[in-house]
mmCIF file of C-alpha atoms in Angstrom:
data_model
loop_
_atom_site.group_PDB
_atom_site.id
_atom_site.type_symbol
_atom_site.label_atom_id
_atom_site.label_comp_id
_atom_site.label_asym_id
_atom_site.label_seq_id
_atom_site.Cartn_x
_atom_site.Cartn_y
_atom_site.Cartn_z
ATOM 1 C CA MET A 157 -32.595 28.490 0.051
ATOM 2 C CA SER A 158 -32.275 30.802 -3.279
ATOM 3 C CA PHE A 159 -28.680 30.163 -4.276
ATOM 4 C CA ARG A 160 -27.580 34.041 -5.127
ATOM 5 C CA ALA A 161 -24.329 33.942 -6.039
ATOM 6 C CA THR A 162 -21.502 32.690 -9.670
ATOM 7 C CA ALA A 163 -18.749 31.024 -9.549
ATOM 8 C CA HIS A 164 -16.848 35.126 -9.408
ATOM 9 C CA HIS A 165 -18.280 35.985 -6.215
ATOM 10 C CA PRO A 166 -17.194 33.398 -3.977
ATOM 11 C CA ALA A 167 -17.332 35.829 -1.263
ATOM 12 C CA LEU A 168 -21.387 36.110 -1.503
ATOM 13 C CA ILE A 169 -21.689 32.327 -1.976
ATOM 14 C CA LEU A 170 -20.341 32.095 1.692
ATOM 15 C CA ASP A 171 -23.518 33.760 2.702
ATOM 16 C CA ASP A 172 -25.681 30.684 0.980
ATOM 17 C CA VAL A 173 -22.829 28.316 2.357
ATOM 18 C CA ARG A 174 -23.676 29.625 5.878
ATOM 19 C CA GLY A 175 -27.349 29.701 6.019
ATOM 20 C CA ALA A 176 -27.128 26.100 4.709
ATOM 21 C CA GLN A 177 -25.476 25.433 8.821
ATOM 22 C CA LYS A 178 -28.042 27.271 10.099
ATOM 23 C CA MET A 179 -30.518 25.080 8.220
ATOM 24 C CA LEU A 180 -28.473 22.308 9.130
ATOM 25 C CA SER A 181 -28.258 22.874 12.897
ATOM 26 C CA GLY A 182 -29.260 19.583 14.418
ATOM 27 C CA VAL A 183 -29.366 17.503 11.720
ATOM 28 C CA ALA A 184 -26.209 16.898 10.420
ATOM 29 C CA ARG A 185 -23.202 16.667 12.972
ATOM 30 C CA VAL A 186 -20.490 18.961 13.823
ATOM 31 C CA THR A 187 -17.832 15.844 13.344
ATOM 32 C CA ALA A 188 -14.817 14.928 15.376
ATOM 33 C CA LEU A 189 -11.701 16.641 13.872
ATOM 34 C CA GLU A 190 -8.921 14.088 15.771
ATOM 35 C CA GLY A 191 -4.786 14.198 15.603
ATOM 36 C CA SER A 192 -2.951 11.676 13.717
ATOM 37 C CA ARG A 193 0.488 10.871 15.030
ATOM 38 C CA HIS A 194 1.468 8.958 12.712
ATOM 39 C CA LEU A 195 0.722 11.422 9.913
ATOM 40 C CA THR A 196 1.661 15.007 11.918
ATOM 41 C CA GLU A 197 5.622 12.797 12.072
ATOM 42 C CA LEU A 198 5.757 12.195 7.895
ATOM 43 C CA VAL A 199 4.546 15.055 7.264
ATOM 44 C CA GLY A 200 6.603 17.243 9.660
ATOM 45 C CA ALA A 201 3.870 19.131 10.979
ATOM 46 C CA PRO A 202 0.042 18.820 12.605
ATOM 47 C CA VAL A 203 -2.627 16.725 10.858
ATOM 48 C CA HIS A 204 -5.795 16.286 11.403
ATOM 49 C CA LEU A 205 -8.348 14.369 10.339
ATOM 50 C CA LYS A 206 -12.527 15.681 10.337
ATOM 51 C CA CYS A 207 -14.262 12.391 10.485
ATOM 52 C CA GLU A 208 -17.627 12.913 8.067
ATOM 53 C CA ASN A 209 -17.087 9.134 8.282
ATOM 54 C CA LEU A 210 -18.706 9.496 11.372
ATOM 55 C CA GLN A 211 -22.051 11.877 9.779
ATOM 56 C CA ARG A 212 -25.583 10.910 9.752
ATOM 57 C CA THR A 213 -25.632 7.818 6.972
ATOM 58 C CA GLY A 214 -22.054 7.797 7.265
ATOM 59 C CA SER A 215 -20.727 10.614 4.957
ATOM 60 C CA PHE A 216 -20.978 14.126 4.231
ATOM 61 C CA LYS A 217 -23.828 13.418 1.345
ATOM 62 C CA LEU A 218 -26.785 14.450 4.204
ATOM 63 C CA ARG A 219 -25.539 18.125 4.349
ATOM 64 C CA GLY A 220 -26.574 18.659 0.684
ATOM 65 C CA ALA A 221 -29.249 16.575 0.074
ATOM 66 C CA TYR A 222 -31.098 18.151 2.987
ATOM 67 C CA VAL A 223 -30.446 21.737 1.951
ATOM 68 C CA ARG A 224 -31.314 20.609 -1.478
ATOM 69 C CA ILE A 225 -34.842 19.150 -0.547
ATOM 70 C CA SER A 226 -35.104 22.280 1.638
ATOM 71 C CA GLY A 227 -35.219 23.919 -0.790
ATOM 72 C CA LEU A 228 -38.225 22.582 -2.402
ATOM 73 C CA SER A 229 -41.741 24.101 -2.718
ATOM 74 C CA PRO A 230 -44.815 22.410 -1.203
ATOM 75 C CA VAL A 231 -45.896 21.330 -5.147
ATOM 76 C CA GLU A 232 -42.133 19.999 -5.486
ATOM 77 C CA ARG A 233 -42.494 17.932 -2.614
ATOM 78 C CA ALA A 234 -45.772 17.449 -2.851
ATOM 79 C CA ALA A 235 -44.652 14.961 -5.949
ATOM 80 C CA GLY A 236 -41.708 13.040 -4.244
ATOM 81 C CA VAL A 237 -38.102 13.154 -4.701
ATOM 82 C CA VAL A 238 -35.652 10.256 -7.220
ATOM 83 C CA ALA A 239 -32.100 9.868 -6.928
ATOM 84 C CA ALA A 240 -29.786 7.651 -8.118
ATOM 85 C CA SER A 241 -26.847 6.515 -6.571
ATOM 86 C CA ALA A 242 -24.934 3.317 -5.281
ATOM 87 C CA GLY A 243 -24.886 4.348 -1.486
ATOM 88 C CA ASN A 244 -23.360 7.592 0.296
ATOM 89 C CA HIS A 245 -25.706 9.899 -1.471
ATOM 90 C CA ALA A 246 -28.359 7.175 -1.517
ATOM 91 C CA GLN A 247 -28.628 7.167 2.315
ATOM 92 C CA GLY A 248 -28.697 10.806 2.572
ATOM 93 C CA VAL A 249 -31.309 11.643 0.111
ATOM 94 C CA ALA A 250 -33.489 8.883 1.849
ATOM 95 C CA LEU A 251 -32.595 10.485 5.480
ATOM 96 C CA ALA A 252 -33.062 14.139 4.475
ATOM 97 C CA SER A 253 -36.446 13.269 2.689
ATOM 98 C CA SER A 254 -37.798 11.489 6.337
ATOM 99 C CA LEU A 255 -36.946 14.506 8.595
ATOM 100 C CA LEU A 256 -38.658 16.509 5.982
ATOM 101 C CA GLY A 257 -41.918 14.227 5.221
ATOM 102 C CA VAL A 258 -41.160 14.021 1.848
ATOM 103 C CA ARG A 259 -41.251 10.178 -0.178
ATOM 104 C CA SER A 260 -37.980 9.124 -1.983
ATOM 105 C CA THR A 261 -37.536 6.861 -4.436
ATOM 106 C CA VAL A 262 -33.546 5.813 -4.944
ATOM 107 C CA PHE A 263 -32.648 4.256 -7.721
ATOM 108 C CA MET A 264 -29.066 1.795 -7.146
ATOM 109 C CA PRO A 265 -27.137 -0.242 -9.448
ATOM 110 C CA VAL A 266 -27.834 -4.045 -8.797
ATOM 111 C CA GLY A 267 -24.575 -4.577 -7.673
ATOM 112 C CA ALA A 268 -25.005 -2.399 -4.609
ATOM 113 C CA PRO A 269 -24.023 -3.996 -1.822
ATOM 114 C CA LEU A 270 -26.566 -5.487 0.385
ATOM 115 C CA PRO A 271 -26.126 -3.320 3.489
ATOM 116 C CA LYS A 272 -26.154 -0.327 1.519
ATOM 117 C CA VAL A 273 -29.661 -0.951 -0.211
ATOM 118 C CA ALA A 274 -31.001 -2.108 3.743
ATOM 119 C CA ALA A 275 -29.816 1.136 5.329
ATOM 120 C CA THR A 276 -31.235 3.362 2.393
ATOM 121 C CA ARG A 277 -34.529 1.547 2.823
ATOM 122 C CA GLU A 278 -34.329 1.350 6.469
ATOM 123 C CA TYR A 279 -33.785 5.440 6.359
ATOM 124 C CA GLY A 280 -37.377 5.500 4.489
ATOM 125 C CA ALA A 281 -36.641 5.424 0.713
ATOM 126 C CA GLU A 282 -38.245 2.880 -1.698
ATOM 127 C CA VAL A 283 -35.205 1.512 -3.654
ATOM 128 C CA ARG A 284 -35.722 0.403 -7.069
ATOM 129 C CA LEU A 285 -32.551 -1.560 -8.257
ATOM 130 C CA HIS A 286 -32.095 -0.519 -11.898
ATOM 131 C CA GLY A 287 -28.430 -1.299 -14.450
ATOM 132 C CA GLN A 288 -25.188 -2.642 -13.734
ATOM 133 C CA VAL A 289 -23.381 0.723 -13.551
ATOM 134 C CA VAL A 290 -24.445 4.279 -12.019
ATOM 135 C CA ASP A 291 -24.668 5.465 -15.917
ATOM 136 C CA GLU A 292 -27.278 2.556 -16.494
ATOM 137 C CA THR A 293 -29.423 3.720 -12.753
ATOM 138 C CA LEU A 294 -28.579 7.692 -13.100
ATOM 139 C CA ALA A 295 -30.760 7.416 -16.221
ATOM 140 C CA ALA A 296 -33.372 4.906 -15.257
ATOM 141 C CA ALA A 297 -34.245 7.809 -12.156
ATOM 142 C CA GLN A 298 -33.968 10.456 -14.562
ATOM 143 C CA ARG A 299 -36.625 8.797 -16.384
ATOM 144 C CA TYR A 300 -39.250 7.714 -13.351
ATOM 145 C CA ALA A 301 -38.624 12.349 -12.488
ATOM 146 C CA GLU A 302 -39.879 12.249 -16.258
ATOM 147 C CA GLU A 303 -42.428 10.560 -16.276
ATOM 148 C CA THR A 304 -43.694 10.787 -12.292
ATOM 149 C CA GLY A 305 -42.764 14.580 -11.839
ATOM 150 C CA ALA A 306 -40.625 13.825 -8.830
ATOM 151 C CA VAL A 307 -37.535 16.019 -8.328
ATOM 152 C CA PHE A 308 -34.197 14.581 -9.220
ATOM 153 C CA ILE A 309 -31.584 15.172 -6.131
ATOM 154 C CA HIS A 310 -28.702 15.311 -8.235
ATOM 155 C CA PRO A 311 -25.323 13.676 -6.128
ATOM 156 C CA PHE A 312 -23.041 17.192 -6.751
ATOM 157 C CA ASP A 313 -24.187 19.067 -9.950
ATOM 158 C CA HIS A 314 -26.349 21.812 -8.192
ATOM 159 C CA PRO A 315 -25.433 24.550 -6.029
ATOM 160 C CA ASP A 316 -27.842 23.503 -3.181
ATOM 161 C CA ILE A 317 -25.811 20.747 -2.905
ATOM 162 C CA ILE A 318 -22.365 22.317 -3.012
ATOM 163 C CA ALA A 319 -23.822 25.204 -0.190
ATOM 164 C CA GLY A 320 -24.549 22.144 1.430
ATOM 165 C CA GLN A 321 -21.701 20.055 1.405
ATOM 166 C CA GLY A 322 -19.738 23.661 1.953
ATOM 167 C CA THR A 323 -20.446 23.980 5.340
ATOM 168 C CA VAL A 324 -17.685 21.595 6.197
ATOM 169 C CA GLY A 325 -15.823 24.012 5.365
ATOM 170 C CA LEU A 326 -16.775 26.107 7.893
ATOM 171 C CA GLU A 327 -16.179 23.773 10.430
ATOM 172 C CA ILE A 328 -12.936 23.011 9.950
ATOM 173 C CA LEU A 329 -12.362 26.881 9.863
ATOM 174 C CA GLU A 330 -14.292 26.814 13.509
ATOM 175 C CA GLN A 331 -12.245 23.471 14.896
ATOM 176 C CA CYS A 332 -8.464 24.777 13.228
ATOM 177 C CA PRO A 333 -7.990 28.132 13.063
ATOM 178 C CA GLU A 334 -4.828 27.717 12.111
ATOM 179 C CA VAL A 335 -4.981 25.192 9.244
ATOM 180 C CA ARG A 336 -2.847 26.004 5.849
ATOM 181 C CA THR A 337 -4.255 23.104 4.174
ATOM 182 C CA ILE A 338 -7.297 20.903 3.214
ATOM 183 C CA VAL A 339 -7.063 17.712 1.499
ATOM 184 C CA LEU A 340 -10.291 16.239 0.464
ATOM 185 C CA GLY A 341 -11.274 13.521 -2.173
ATOM 186 C CA ILE A 342 -13.000 14.490 -5.957
ATOM 187 C CA GLY A 343 -15.653 12.624 -7.199
ATOM 188 C CA GLY A 344 -17.658 15.215 -9.566
ATOM 189 C CA GLY A 345 -17.260 17.977 -7.320
ATOM 190 C CA GLY A 346 -19.841 18.882 -5.548
ATOM 191 C CA PHE A 347 -17.982 18.423 -1.785
ATOM 192 C CA ALA A 348 -14.990 19.864 -3.037
ATOM 193 C CA ALA A 349 -16.475 23.327 -4.629
ATOM 194 C CA GLY A 350 -18.349 23.784 -1.665
ATOM 195 C CA VAL A 351 -15.522 23.421 0.741
ATOM 196 C CA ALA A 352 -13.586 25.172 -1.352
ATOM 197 C CA VAL A 353 -15.959 28.676 -1.443
ATOM 198 C CA ALA A 354 -16.112 28.431 2.337
ATOM 199 C CA VAL A 355 -12.783 28.077 3.328
ATOM 200 C CA LYS A 356 -11.054 30.577 0.339
ATOM 201 C CA ALA A 357 -13.944 33.169 1.260
ATOM 202 C CA LEU A 358 -12.475 33.378 4.551
ATOM 203 C CA ARG A 359 -9.087 32.374 4.212
ATOM 204 C CA PRO A 360 -7.520 32.475 1.068
ATOM 205 C CA ASP A 361 -4.496 31.369 2.164
ATOM 206 C CA VAL A 362 -5.318 28.250 2.897
ATOM 207 C CA ARG A 363 -4.177 25.762 0.569
ATOM 208 C CA ILE A 364 -7.449 23.161 -1.044
ATOM 209 C CA ILE A 365 -5.791 20.094 -2.537
ATOM 210 C CA GLY A 366 -8.321 17.637 -3.921
ATOM 211 C CA VAL A 367 -7.575 13.830 -4.361
ATOM 212 C CA GLN A 368 -8.509 11.191 -7.282
ATOM 213 C CA ALA A 369 -7.981 7.734 -7.990
ATOM 214 C CA ALA A 370 -5.682 7.679 -10.797
ATOM 215 C CA GLY A 371 -8.237 4.950 -13.099
ATOM 216 C CA ALA A 372 -10.912 7.439 -12.322
ATOM 217 C CA ALA A 373 -9.715 10.716 -12.355
ATOM 218 C CA CYS A 374 -11.544 13.017 -14.157
ATOM 219 C CA TYR A 375 -10.330 16.851 -12.953
ATOM 220 C CA PRO A 376 -6.967 16.372 -14.589
ATOM 221 C CA PRO A 377 -8.003 16.350 -18.339
ATOM 222 C CA SER A 378 -10.499 18.978 -17.416
ATOM 223 C CA LEU A 379 -8.830 21.174 -15.890
ATOM 224 C CA ALA A 380 -6.051 21.213 -18.255
ATOM 225 C CA ALA A 381 -8.684 21.689 -21.687
ATOM 226 C CA GLY A 382 -10.854 24.051 -19.533
ATOM 227 C CA HIS A 383 -13.816 22.289 -19.734
ATOM 228 C CA PRO A 384 -15.540 19.288 -18.615
ATOM 229 C CA VAL A 385 -14.277 15.966 -20.324
ATOM 230 C CA SER A 386 -15.832 12.478 -19.737
ATOM 231 C CA LEU A 387 -14.097 9.462 -19.300
ATOM 232 C CA ASP A 388 -14.943 6.173 -20.712
ATOM 233 C CA SER A 389 -14.959 4.081 -18.426
ATOM 234 C CA PRO A 390 -13.928 5.423 -14.893
ATOM 235 C CA VAL A 391 -12.192 2.227 -12.936
ATOM 236 C CA THR A 392 -11.897 2.256 -9.087
ATOM 237 C CA MET A 393 -12.659 0.832 -5.884
ATOM 238 C CA ALA A 394 -13.099 4.190 -4.019
ATOM 239 C CA ASP A 395 -16.589 4.026 -6.035
ATOM 240 C CA GLY A 396 -17.799 7.396 -3.650
ATOM 241 C CA ILE A 397 -15.211 8.965 -6.081
ATOM 242 C CA LYS A 398 -15.555 7.147 -9.386
ATOM 243 C CA VAL A 399 -17.354 9.532 -11.729
ATOM 244 C CA GLY A 400 -16.542 9.719 -14.928
ATOM 245 C CA ARG A 401 -16.935 13.646 -16.120
ATOM 246 C CA PRO A 402 -17.294 16.946 -13.659
ATOM 247 C CA GLY A 403 -19.851 18.703 -12.843
ATOM 248 C CA ASP A 404 -20.634 21.791 -14.701
ATOM 249 C CA VAL A 405 -21.887 23.663 -11.685
ATOM 250 C CA PRO A 406 -19.052 22.585 -8.979
ATOM 251 C CA PHE A 407 -16.226 22.324 -12.239
ATOM 252 C CA ALA A 408 -16.546 26.285 -12.651
ATOM 253 C CA LEU A 409 -15.916 27.054 -9.270
ATOM 254 C CA ILE A 410 -12.986 24.290 -8.388
ATOM 255 C CA GLU A 411 -11.178 25.872 -11.294
ATOM 256 C CA GLU A 412 -10.902 29.041 -9.917
ATOM 257 C CA LEU A 413 -10.740 27.909 -6.254
ATOM 258 C CA VAL A 414 -8.626 24.494 -5.726
ATOM 259 C CA ASP A 415 -5.554 25.247 -5.779
ATOM 260 C CA GLU A 416 -4.327 21.075 -7.387
ATOM 261 C CA VAL A 417 -5.520 18.299 -7.994
ATOM 262 C CA ARG A 418 -3.947 14.616 -7.680
ATOM 263 C CA THR A 419 -3.798 11.038 -8.492
ATOM 264 C CA VAL A 420 -3.380 8.271 -6.104
ATOM 265 C CA THR A 421 -3.359 4.610 -6.756
ATOM 266 C CA GLU A 422 -5.260 1.598 -6.081
ATOM 267 C CA ASP A 423 -2.800 0.149 -3.811
ATOM 268 C CA GLU A 424 -1.991 3.508 -2.248
ATOM 269 C CA LEU A 425 -5.664 4.013 -1.236
ATOM 270 C CA SER A 426 -5.870 0.369 0.354
ATOM 271 C CA SER A 427 -2.636 1.469 2.723
ATOM 272 C CA ALA A 428 -4.245 4.638 3.670
ATOM 273 C CA LEU A 429 -7.127 2.213 4.789
ATOM 274 C CA LEU A 430 -5.560 0.082 6.362
ATOM 275 C CA LEU A 431 -3.409 3.430 7.943
ATOM 276 C CA CYS A 432 -6.838 4.837 9.496
ATOM 277 C CA LEU A 433 -8.374 1.617 10.822
ATOM 278 C CA GLU A 434 -4.988 0.486 13.006
ATOM 279 C CA ARG A 435 -3.563 3.771 13.724
ATOM 280 C CA ALA A 436 -6.702 6.221 13.733
ATOM 281 C CA LYS A 437 -9.401 3.673 14.517
ATOM 282 C CA LEU A 438 -11.173 5.031 12.460
ATOM 283 C CA VAL A 439 -13.475 2.524 9.493
ATOM 284 C CA VAL A 440 -13.429 4.228 6.187
ATOM 285 C CA GLU A 441 -14.293 3.679 2.866
ATOM 286 C CA PRO A 442 -11.769 3.795 -0.272
ATOM 287 C CA ALA A 443 -13.336 7.548 -1.089
ATOM 288 C CA GLY A 444 -12.457 8.957 2.005
ATOM 289 C CA ALA A 445 -9.414 7.704 2.793
ATOM 290 C CA SER A 446 -7.658 8.881 -0.391
ATOM 291 C CA PRO A 447 -6.302 12.573 1.505
ATOM 292 C CA VAL A 448 -4.635 9.697 3.448
ATOM 293 C CA ALA A 449 -3.566 8.312 0.437
ATOM 294 C CA ALA A 450 -2.146 11.938 -0.982
ATOM 295 C CA LEU A 451 0.120 12.750 2.210
ATOM 296 C CA LEU A 452 1.271 8.853 2.285
ATOM 297 C CA SER A 453 2.405 9.047 -1.327
ATOM 298 C CA ASP A 454 3.938 12.439 -0.721
ATOM 299 C CA PRO A 455 4.122 14.117 2.664
ATOM 300 C CA LYS A 456 6.453 16.727 1.992
ATOM 301 C CA ALA A 457 4.429 17.896 0.122
ATOM 302 C CA PHE A 458 2.011 19.068 2.191
ATOM 303 C CA ARG A 459 2.039 22.538 3.610
ATOM 304 C CA GLY A 460 0.476 21.911 7.743
ATOM 305 C CA PRO A 461 -1.431 22.017 9.456
ATOM 306 C CA VAL A 462 -3.185 19.830 7.317
ATOM 307 C CA VAL A 463 -6.549 19.067 7.383
ATOM 308 C CA ALA A 464 -7.410 15.388 5.630
ATOM 309 C CA VAL A 465 -11.193 15.056 5.029
ATOM 310 C CA LEU A 466 -12.721 11.348 5.394
ATOM 311 C CA SER A 467 -15.371 12.041 3.524
ATOM 312 C CA GLY A 468 -17.466 8.296 4.194
ATOM 313 C CA GLY A 469 -16.990 5.401 6.697
ATOM 314 C CA ASN A 470 -19.261 3.139 4.332
ATOM 315 C CA VAL A 471 -17.594 0.090 3.006
ATOM 316 C CA ASP A 472 -19.127 -3.090 2.477
ATOM 317 C CA PRO A 473 -17.963 -5.288 4.872
ATOM 318 C CA LEU A 474 -16.357 -8.093 2.627
ATOM 319 C CA LEU A 475 -15.088 -5.199 -0.189
ATOM 320 C CA MET A 476 -13.068 -4.174 3.274
ATOM 321 C CA GLN A 477 -12.020 -7.730 4.209
ATOM 322 C CA ARG A 478 -10.587 -7.898 -0.043
ATOM 323 C CA ILE A 479 -9.421 -4.758 0.879
ATOM 324 C CA LEU A 480 -7.681 -5.092 3.892
ATOM 325 C CA ARG A 481 -5.594 -7.677 2.740
ATOM 326 C CA HIS A 482 -4.705 -5.296 -0.863
ATOM 327 C CA GLY A 483 -3.838 -2.939 1.701
ATOM 328 C CA MET A 484 -1.225 -5.449 3.793
ATOM 329 C CA SER A 485 0.168 -7.024 0.521
ATOM 330 C CA ALA A 486 1.022 -3.155 -0.870
ATOM 331 C CA ALA A 487 2.072 -1.892 2.914
ATOM 332 C CA GLY A 488 4.683 -5.461 2.477
ATOM 333 C CA ARG A 489 2.507 -7.223 5.287
ATOM 334 C CA TYR A 490 2.257 -10.218 2.796
ATOM 335 C CA LEU A 491 5.138 -13.030 1.281
ATOM 336 C CA SER A 492 3.686 -15.326 -0.303
ATOM 337 C CA LEU A 493 6.578 -18.324 -1.625
ATOM 338 C CA ARG A 494 6.673 -21.025 -3.676
ATOM 339 C CA LEU A 495 9.630 -23.270 -1.841
ATOM 340 C CA ARG A 496 11.160 -27.124 -2.997
ATOM 341 C CA LEU A 497 11.431 -29.906 -0.976
ATOM 342 C CA THR A 498 12.828 -33.494 -0.388
ATOM 343 C CA ASP A 499 9.423 -35.103 -0.189
ATOM 344 C CA ARG A 500 10.265 -37.195 3.036
ATOM 345 C CA PRO A 501 8.996 -37.728 6.682
ATOM 346 C CA GLY A 502 9.269 -34.509 8.534
ATOM 347 C CA ALA A 503 10.095 -32.451 6.192
ATOM 348 C CA LEU A 504 7.048 -30.449 5.964
ATOM 349 C CA ALA A 505 7.231 -29.916 9.656
ATOM 350 C CA ALA A 506 10.721 -28.965 9.536
ATOM 351 C CA LEU A 507 9.696 -26.267 6.829
ATOM 352 C CA LEU A 508 6.599 -24.923 9.674
ATOM 353 C CA ALA A 509 9.460 -24.423 11.944
ATOM 354 C CA ALA A 510 12.084 -22.332 10.407
ATOM 355 C CA LEU A 511 8.823 -20.325 9.809
ATOM 356 C CA THR A 512 8.638 -20.504 13.979
ATOM 357 C CA VAL A 513 11.949 -19.262 14.686
ATOM 358 C CA ALA A 514 11.403 -16.597 11.891
ATOM 359 C CA ASP A 515 8.332 -15.213 12.919
ATOM 360 C CA ALA A 516 6.500 -15.112 10.191
ATOM 361 C CA ASN A 517 2.805 -16.320 10.774
ATOM 362 C CA VAL A 518 1.212 -18.773 7.430
ATOM 363 C CA LEU A 519 -2.045 -17.832 6.646
ATOM 364 C CA ASP A 520 -2.651 -20.692 3.519
ATOM 365 C CA ILE A 521 -0.407 -23.859 2.580
ATOM 366 C CA SER A 522 -0.526 -25.756 -0.481
ATOM 367 C CA HIS A 523 1.404 -29.007 -0.909
ATOM 368 C CA VAL A 524 2.002 -30.717 -4.051
ATOM 369 C CA ARG A 525 3.423 -34.042 -4.667
ATOM 370 C CA THR A 526 2.982 -35.209 -7.746
ATOM 371 C CA ASP A 527 4.011 -33.162 -10.314
ATOM 372 C CA PRO A 528 5.423 -33.666 -13.921
ATOM 373 C CA ARG A 529 7.482 -30.547 -13.311
ATOM 374 C CA LEU A 530 8.498 -32.124 -9.499
ATOM 375 C CA GLY A 531 11.504 -35.050 -9.305
ATOM 376 C CA LEU A 532 10.833 -37.996 -8.127
ATOM 377 C CA THR A 533 12.069 -37.017 -4.620
ATOM 378 C CA GLU A 534 10.549 -33.404 -4.520
ATOM 379 C CA ALA A 535 7.537 -32.006 -3.544
ATOM 380 C CA GLU A 536 6.662 -28.487 -3.732
ATOM 381 C CA VAL A 537 4.815 -26.114 -1.606
ATOM 382 C CA ASP A 538 3.198 -22.390 -1.984
ATOM 383 C CA LEU A 539 3.058 -20.287 0.999
ATOM 384 C CA HIS A 540 1.064 -17.243 1.960
ATOM 385 C CA LEU A 541 2.951 -15.427 5.086
ATOM 386 C CA GLU A 542 1.712 -12.277 7.739
ATOM 387 C CA THR A 543 4.964 -10.821 8.100
ATOM 388 C CA LYS A 544 6.238 -7.421 9.671
ATOM 389 C CA GLY A 545 7.266 -5.334 6.539
ATOM 390 C CA PRO A 546 9.114 -5.263 3.700
ATOM 391 C CA GLN A 547 12.431 -5.650 5.368
ATOM 392 C CA HIS A 548 11.060 -8.798 7.965
ATOM 393 C CA CYS A 549 10.021 -9.967 3.828
ATOM 394 C CA ALA A 550 13.236 -10.475 3.506
ATOM 395 C CA GLU A 551 14.818 -11.369 6.715
ATOM 396 C CA VAL A 552 12.559 -14.741 6.235
ATOM 397 C CA GLU A 553 13.160 -15.709 2.856
ATOM 398 C CA ALA A 554 17.345 -15.553 4.110
ATOM 399 C CA ALA A 555 16.122 -17.489 7.148
ATOM 400 C CA LEU A 556 14.604 -19.952 4.671
ATOM 401 C CA ARG A 557 17.630 -19.845 2.626
ATOM 402 C CA ALA A 558 19.887 -20.343 5.412
ATOM 403 C CA GLU A 559 17.939 -23.502 6.631
ATOM 404 C CA GLY A 560 18.349 -25.072 3.207
ATOM 405 C CA PHE A 561 15.291 -24.399 1.549
ATOM 406 C CA ARG A 562 14.633 -24.376 -2.086
ATOM 407 C CA VAL A 563 12.633 -20.545 -2.654
ATOM 408 C CA MET A 564 11.510 -20.568 -6.324
ATOM 409 C CA GLY A 565 9.983 -17.190 -5.597
#
């Protein structure tokens, strides 16, 4: 497709997003908009979840990739395409290429989660593992493009990518015409830029709020400086928005059209992912949970009705396990204690009985009887417990003290 408009003429860009929507008909799913009673109660206004985690390939990335590759000339298609990604963009490019009959090569970091590597191959791409970090992988993909003539498909810094991602904004307005605030994650900015272009052209009153992980927040300093600024070493579990520098094309649009960019902590991301799983029954990756994290961190700051976009659900099971533990800890659902006992028969059984009465679930227990720090008749126990929340944690600790156990911390 031809991208005709500029950052200063969003009404013209709307035509490109609408063209992308027609192009994606029958290719990308119109994903569900689900209400969230829990978040509605917190915010004090209706909150809906736009479930792009249920999109084909597990994220919105298919939209932009398909539009971008569709716009290639016959000569470019014959040369094939190449991309670099740790997961979502890789799968989007692989499926889009297969659907369009274009050969694709995808470079992924050596440490990329095996399920994402396998899925990318199953969608039809040739996968090459290179580099320990995405920057090294990106450089390898760009060298491959120069050497072979393959077209490099950037994950966010191209107008056609932005137009494709913007179709999510059109769907939100169709599904929730009364929306007043849209919250979505920002990495390089292609998704937020596209949604903002579509929404602001039709509903300039709707607030667009972007969310970044605090350890990978390249947009706040860039917006303050008036141009893209690079971070030295972005760090976050949310690999879908772990980008060190805004894209030039989306930056101009976000600077003009996005109302606010907020940051969230790793604890808030973990808690949000846990909430999506427990309350909404939705598997969401950390980047996809970032809008929910923003709502949880400051629920009264959002004018409703609110649509929070769950941008992806591709999370490695092992990472999910760690994140859920972290999320439960952040939510006060875990309690770790060290106690001193008198080393006599039945002491440990008495401790476990007290925990049973307190309704705490023992996840792990370590019993030390020989240590220079201990007295001759002492034993030390490290406990890891599952609880019902911060108040229950305090109740469990108080119950143990009341039973005469020495709680060390």
